[in-house]
PDB file of C-alpha atoms and ligand atoms in Angstrom:
ATOM      1  CA  MET A   1      84.742 -61.705 -12.224  1.00 90.00           C
ATOM      2  CA  LYS A   2      82.661 -62.782  -9.270  1.00 90.00           C
ATOM      3  CA  THR A   3      82.934 -61.247  -5.826  1.00 95.00           C
ATOM      4  CA  GLU A   4      81.573 -62.663  -2.576  1.00 97.00           C
ATOM      5  CA  ALA A   5      81.384 -61.152   0.889  1.00 97.00           C
ATOM      6  CA  VAL A   6      82.180 -63.824   3.466  1.00 98.00           C
ATOM      7  CA  ARG A   7      81.383 -63.829   7.166  1.00 98.00           C
ATOM      8  CA  LYS A   8      82.680 -66.363   9.677  1.00 98.00           C
ATOM      9  CA  ILE A   9      80.364 -67.548  12.443  1.00 98.00           C
ATOM     10  CA  HIS A  10      81.208 -69.800  15.376  1.00 98.00           C
ATOM     11  CA  PHE A  11      78.797 -71.917  17.363  1.00 98.00           C
ATOM     12  CA  CYS A  12      78.869 -74.872  19.724  1.00 98.00           C
ATOM     13  CA  ALA A  13      76.211 -77.532  19.455  1.00 98.00           C
ATOM     14  CA  GLY A  14      75.557 -81.096  20.457  1.00 97.00           C
ATOM     15  CA  HIS A  15      74.156 -83.777  18.205  1.00 97.00           C
ATOM     16  CA  ARG A  16      74.302 -87.398  17.317  1.00 97.00           C
ATOM     17  CA  VAL A  17      73.992 -88.938  13.885  1.00 98.00           C
ATOM     18  CA  TYR A  18      70.978 -91.201  14.027  1.00 97.00           C
ATOM     19  CA  GLY A  19      71.777 -94.635  12.633  1.00 96.00           C
ATOM     20  CA  HIS A  20      75.528 -93.971  12.370  1.00 96.00           C
ATOM     21  CA  GLU A  21      77.644 -97.126  12.216  1.00 97.00           C
ATOM     22  CA  SER A  22      80.084 -96.146  14.972  1.00 96.00           C
ATOM     23  CA  LYS A  23      81.028 -93.382  17.413  1.00 96.00           C
ATOM     24  CA  CYS A  24      78.912 -90.608  15.858  1.00 96.00           C
ATOM     25  CA  SER A  25      75.803 -92.351  17.202  1.00 96.00           C
ATOM     26  CA  ASN A  26      76.927 -91.264  20.699  1.00 97.00           C
ATOM     27  CA  LEU A  27      75.810 -87.934  22.121  1.00 96.00           C
ATOM     28  CA  HIS A  28      78.645 -85.469  21.471  1.00 97.00           C
ATOM     29  CA  GLY A  29      79.252 -81.951  20.243  1.00 98.00           C
ATOM     30  CA  HIS A  30      81.389 -79.769  18.016  1.00 98.00           C
ATOM     31  CA  ASN A  31      82.762 -76.264  17.834  1.00 98.00           C
ATOM     32  CA  TYR A  32      81.318 -75.536  14.433  1.00 98.00           C
ATOM     33  CA  VAL A  33      82.621 -72.821  12.127  1.00 98.00           C
ATOM     34  CA  LEU A  34      80.287 -71.570   9.432  1.00 98.00           C
ATOM     35  CA  TRP A  35      81.458 -69.439   6.510  1.00 98.00           C
ATOM     36  CA  VAL A  36      78.584 -67.586   4.861  1.00 98.00           C
ATOM     37  CA  HIS A  37      79.302 -66.413   1.316  1.00 98.00           C
ATOM     38  CA  ALA A  38      77.013 -63.690  -0.016  1.00 97.00           C
ATOM     39  CA  SER A  39      76.834 -62.309  -3.523  1.00 97.00           C
ATOM     40  CA  ALA A  40      74.859 -59.629  -5.327  1.00 96.00           C
ATOM     41  CA  ASN A  41      74.320 -58.362  -8.849  1.00 94.00           C
ATOM     42  CA  GLY A  42      76.640 -55.461  -8.184  1.00 94.00           C
ATOM     43  CA  LEU A  43      78.240 -53.380  -5.492  1.00 96.00           C
ATOM     44  CA  ASP A  44      76.527 -50.623  -3.537  1.00 95.00           C
ATOM     45  CA  ASP A  45      77.524 -46.958  -3.747  1.00 95.00           C
ATOM     46  CA  LEU A  46      80.316 -47.540  -1.256  1.00 97.00           C
ATOM     47  CA  GLY A  47      81.690 -50.507  -3.182  1.00 97.00           C
ATOM     48  CA  ARG A  48      80.345 -53.324  -1.007  1.00 97.00           C
ATOM     49  CA  ILE A  49      78.270 -56.428  -1.611  1.00 97.00           C
ATOM     50  CA  ILE A  50      76.839 -56.028   1.870  1.00 97.00           C
ATOM     51  CA  ASP A  51      78.198 -54.605   5.079  1.00 97.00           C
ATOM     52  CA  PHE A  52      79.784 -57.443   7.065  1.00 97.00           C
ATOM     53  CA  SER A  53      77.893 -56.307  10.158  1.00 97.00           C
ATOM     54  CA  VAL A  54      74.585 -56.928   8.383  1.00 96.00           C
ATOM     55  CA  LEU A  55      75.579 -60.512   7.607  1.00 96.00           C
ATOM     56  CA  LYS A  56      76.509 -60.920  11.261  1.00 96.00           C
ATOM     57  CA  GLU A  57      73.293 -59.368  12.498  1.00 97.00           C
ATOM     58  CA  LYS A  58      71.087 -61.459  10.225  1.00 97.00           C
ATOM     59  CA  VAL A  59      72.776 -64.866  10.236  1.00 98.00           C
ATOM     60  CA  ASP A  60      74.761 -64.947  13.467  1.00 98.00           C
ATOM     61  CA  THR A  61      71.727 -63.833  15.472  1.00 98.00           C
ATOM     62  CA  TRP A  62      69.723 -66.769  14.127  1.00 98.00           C
ATOM     63  CA  ILE A  63      72.556 -69.212  14.787  1.00 98.00           C
ATOM     64  CA  GLN A  64      73.146 -67.960  18.325  1.00 98.00           C
ATOM     65  CA  THR A  65      69.428 -68.033  19.123  1.00 97.00           C
ATOM     66  CA  ASN A  66      68.627 -71.417  17.616  1.00 97.00           C
ATOM     67  CA  TRP A  67      71.750 -73.589  17.484  1.00 98.00           C
ATOM     68  CA  ASP A  68      74.493 -72.251  19.751  1.00 98.00           C
ATOM     69  CA  HIS A  69      74.855 -74.100  23.057  1.00 96.00           C
ATOM     70  CA  THR A  70      71.932 -76.348  22.317  1.00 95.00           C
ATOM     71  CA  PHE A  71      71.329 -79.812  20.972  1.00 96.00           C
ATOM     72  CA  LEU A  72      70.254 -80.696  17.446  1.00 97.00           C
ATOM     73  CA  ALA A  73      67.873 -83.629  17.695  1.00 97.00           C
ATOM     74  CA  TYR A  74      66.505 -85.474  14.677  1.00 98.00           C
ATOM     75  CA  LYS A  75      62.695 -85.652  14.836  1.00 98.00           C
ATOM     76  CA  ASN A  76      62.742 -89.381  14.059  1.00 98.00           C
ATOM     77  CA  ASP A  77      65.284 -90.188  16.803  1.00 97.00           C
ATOM     78  CA  LEU A  78      62.766 -91.298  19.413  1.00 97.00           C
ATOM     79  CA  GLU A  79      65.430 -92.713  21.734  1.00 95.00           C
ATOM     80  CA  LEU A  80      67.052 -89.280  21.911  1.00 95.00           C
ATOM     81  CA  LEU A  81      63.768 -87.370  22.135  1.00 94.00           C
ATOM     82  CA  ALA A  82      62.968 -89.350  25.298  1.00 94.00           C
ATOM     83  CA  LEU A  83      65.872 -87.495  26.972  1.00 93.00           C
ATOM     84  CA  GLU A  84      64.167 -84.123  26.568  1.00 89.00           C
ATOM     85  CA  PRO A  85      64.070 -83.237  30.307  1.00 86.00           C
ATOM     86  CA  LEU A  86      67.790 -83.923  30.623  1.00 87.00           C
ATOM     87  CA  ILE A  87      68.929 -82.109  27.505  1.00 86.00           C
ATOM     88  CA  GLN A  88      66.657 -79.074  27.565  1.00 83.00           C
ATOM     89  CA  LYS A  89      67.546 -76.908  30.541  1.00 83.00           C
ATOM     90  CA  ASN A  90      67.567 -73.146  30.026  1.00 87.00           C
ATOM     91  CA  LYS A  91      67.480 -73.231  26.244  1.00 89.00           C
ATOM     92  CA  PRO A  92      65.293 -75.326  23.971  1.00 92.00           C
ATOM     93  CA  TRP A  93      66.948 -77.898  21.811  1.00 94.00           C
ATOM     94  CA  PHE A  94      66.437 -77.720  18.060  1.00 97.00           C
ATOM     95  CA  VAL A  95      64.349 -80.569  16.705  1.00 97.00           C
ATOM     96  CA  CYS A  96      65.496 -81.035  13.099  1.00 97.00           C
ATOM     97  CA  PRO A  97      63.446 -82.346  10.185  1.00 97.00           C
ATOM     98  CA  PHE A  98      66.743 -83.994   9.126  1.00 98.00           C
ATOM     99  CA  ASN A  99      69.463 -86.187  10.582  1.00 98.00           C
ATOM    100  CA  PRO A 100      71.969 -83.584  11.878  1.00 98.00           C
ATOM    101  CA  THR A 101      74.992 -84.376   9.732  1.00 98.00           C
ATOM    102  CA  ALA A 102      77.107 -81.420   8.635  1.00 98.00           C
ATOM    103  CA  GLU A 103      75.761 -81.903   5.108  1.00 98.00           C
ATOM    104  CA  ASN A 104      72.138 -81.724   6.224  1.00 98.00           C
ATOM    105  CA  MET A 105      72.776 -78.810   8.590  1.00 98.00           C
ATOM    106  CA  ALA A 106      74.459 -76.774   5.851  1.00 98.00           C
ATOM    107  CA  GLY A 107      71.770 -77.684   3.336  1.00 98.00           C
ATOM    108  CA  PHE A 108      69.004 -76.661   5.731  1.00 98.00           C
ATOM    109  CA  LEU A 109      70.660 -73.291   6.381  1.00 98.00           C
ATOM    110  CA  PHE A 110      71.309 -72.781   2.665  1.00 98.00           C
ATOM    111  CA  LYS A 111      67.805 -73.644   1.458  1.00 98.00           C
ATOM    112  CA  GLU A 112      65.459 -72.883   4.341  1.00 97.00           C
ATOM    113  CA  ILE A 113      66.931 -70.342   6.725  1.00 98.00           C
ATOM    114  CA  ILE A 114      69.439 -67.945   5.214  1.00 98.00           C
ATOM    115  CA  PRO A 115      67.451 -66.958   2.092  1.00 97.00           C
ATOM    116  CA  GLU A 116      64.667 -65.801   4.409  1.00 98.00           C
ATOM    117  CA  LEU A 117      67.088 -63.953   6.687  1.00 98.00           C
ATOM    118  CA  LEU A 118      68.667 -62.118   3.732  1.00 97.00           C
ATOM    119  CA  LYS A 119      65.495 -61.487   1.724  1.00 96.00           C
ATOM    120  CA  ASP A 120      65.510 -57.696   2.272  1.00 94.00           C
ATOM    121  CA  THR A 121      69.239 -57.157   1.806  1.00 95.00           C
ATOM    122  CA  GLY A 122      69.628 -57.495  -1.964  1.00 94.00           C
ATOM    123  CA  VAL A 123      72.129 -60.343  -1.576  1.00 97.00           C
ATOM    124  CA  VAL A 124      71.847 -64.094  -1.843  1.00 96.00           C
ATOM    125  CA  VAL A 125      73.789 -66.810  -0.089  1.00 97.00           C
ATOM    126  CA  SER A 126      75.996 -68.227  -2.813  1.00 97.00           C
ATOM    127  CA  ARG A 127      77.952 -70.779  -0.772  1.00 98.00           C
ATOM    128  CA  LEU A 128      78.067 -72.143   2.753  1.00 98.00           C
ATOM    129  CA  VAL A 129      81.072 -73.867   4.233  1.00 98.00           C
ATOM    130  CA  LEU A 130      80.484 -75.658   7.524  1.00 98.00           C
ATOM    131  CA  TYR A 131      83.441 -77.011   9.478  1.00 98.00           C
ATOM    132  CA  GLU A 132      82.471 -79.741  11.913  1.00 98.00           C
ATOM    133  CA  THR A 133      86.072 -80.130  12.999  1.00 97.00           C
ATOM    134  CA  GLU A 134      89.293 -78.471  11.945  1.00 97.00           C
ATOM    135  CA  ASN A 135      89.781 -81.254   9.424  1.00 98.00           C
ATOM    136  CA  CYS A 136      86.236 -81.915   8.212  1.00 98.00           C
ATOM    137  CA  LYS A 137      83.946 -79.551   6.355  1.00 98.00           C
ATOM    138  CA  VAL A 138      81.106 -79.562   3.889  1.00 98.00           C
ATOM    139  CA  GLU A 139      80.344 -77.000   1.217  1.00 98.00           C
ATOM    140  CA  VAL A 140      76.957 -76.235  -0.286  1.00 98.00           C
ATOM    141  CA  PHE A 141      76.466 -74.016  -3.295  1.00 96.00           C
TER     142      PHE A 141
HETATM  143 ZN1   ZN B 201      79.453 -85.068  15.358  1.00 61.84          ZN
END
């Protein structure tokens, strides 16, 4: 039997997919929904993998600080980067080392960000599910 604790996180962000063949090359945004699955070797004394509030504090804080209500700009998208004064107002945009597809965003969170955020909690991120729209999601595990 395997048990996972799962926390849902919402954020709004703008992006464009650099080099996309059609409408996703336009500047646009999504109401993303991220499901963070955490697992551990066992349960704590209370019978939990991790308190849900800890997952929120660790992961949601990073998302709200870095990605919510901002723009994800690919570092190689020079045409977009030229719009910096327009796009960055009271919050910095997030310049990505990757083209900001849902797959790359989820992979970046899974490999680079969340393991560091959870390093002192005794849990690991076992799966991420990122909904770009109600009908489209990616899963990384
Ligand atoms: Zn999009």
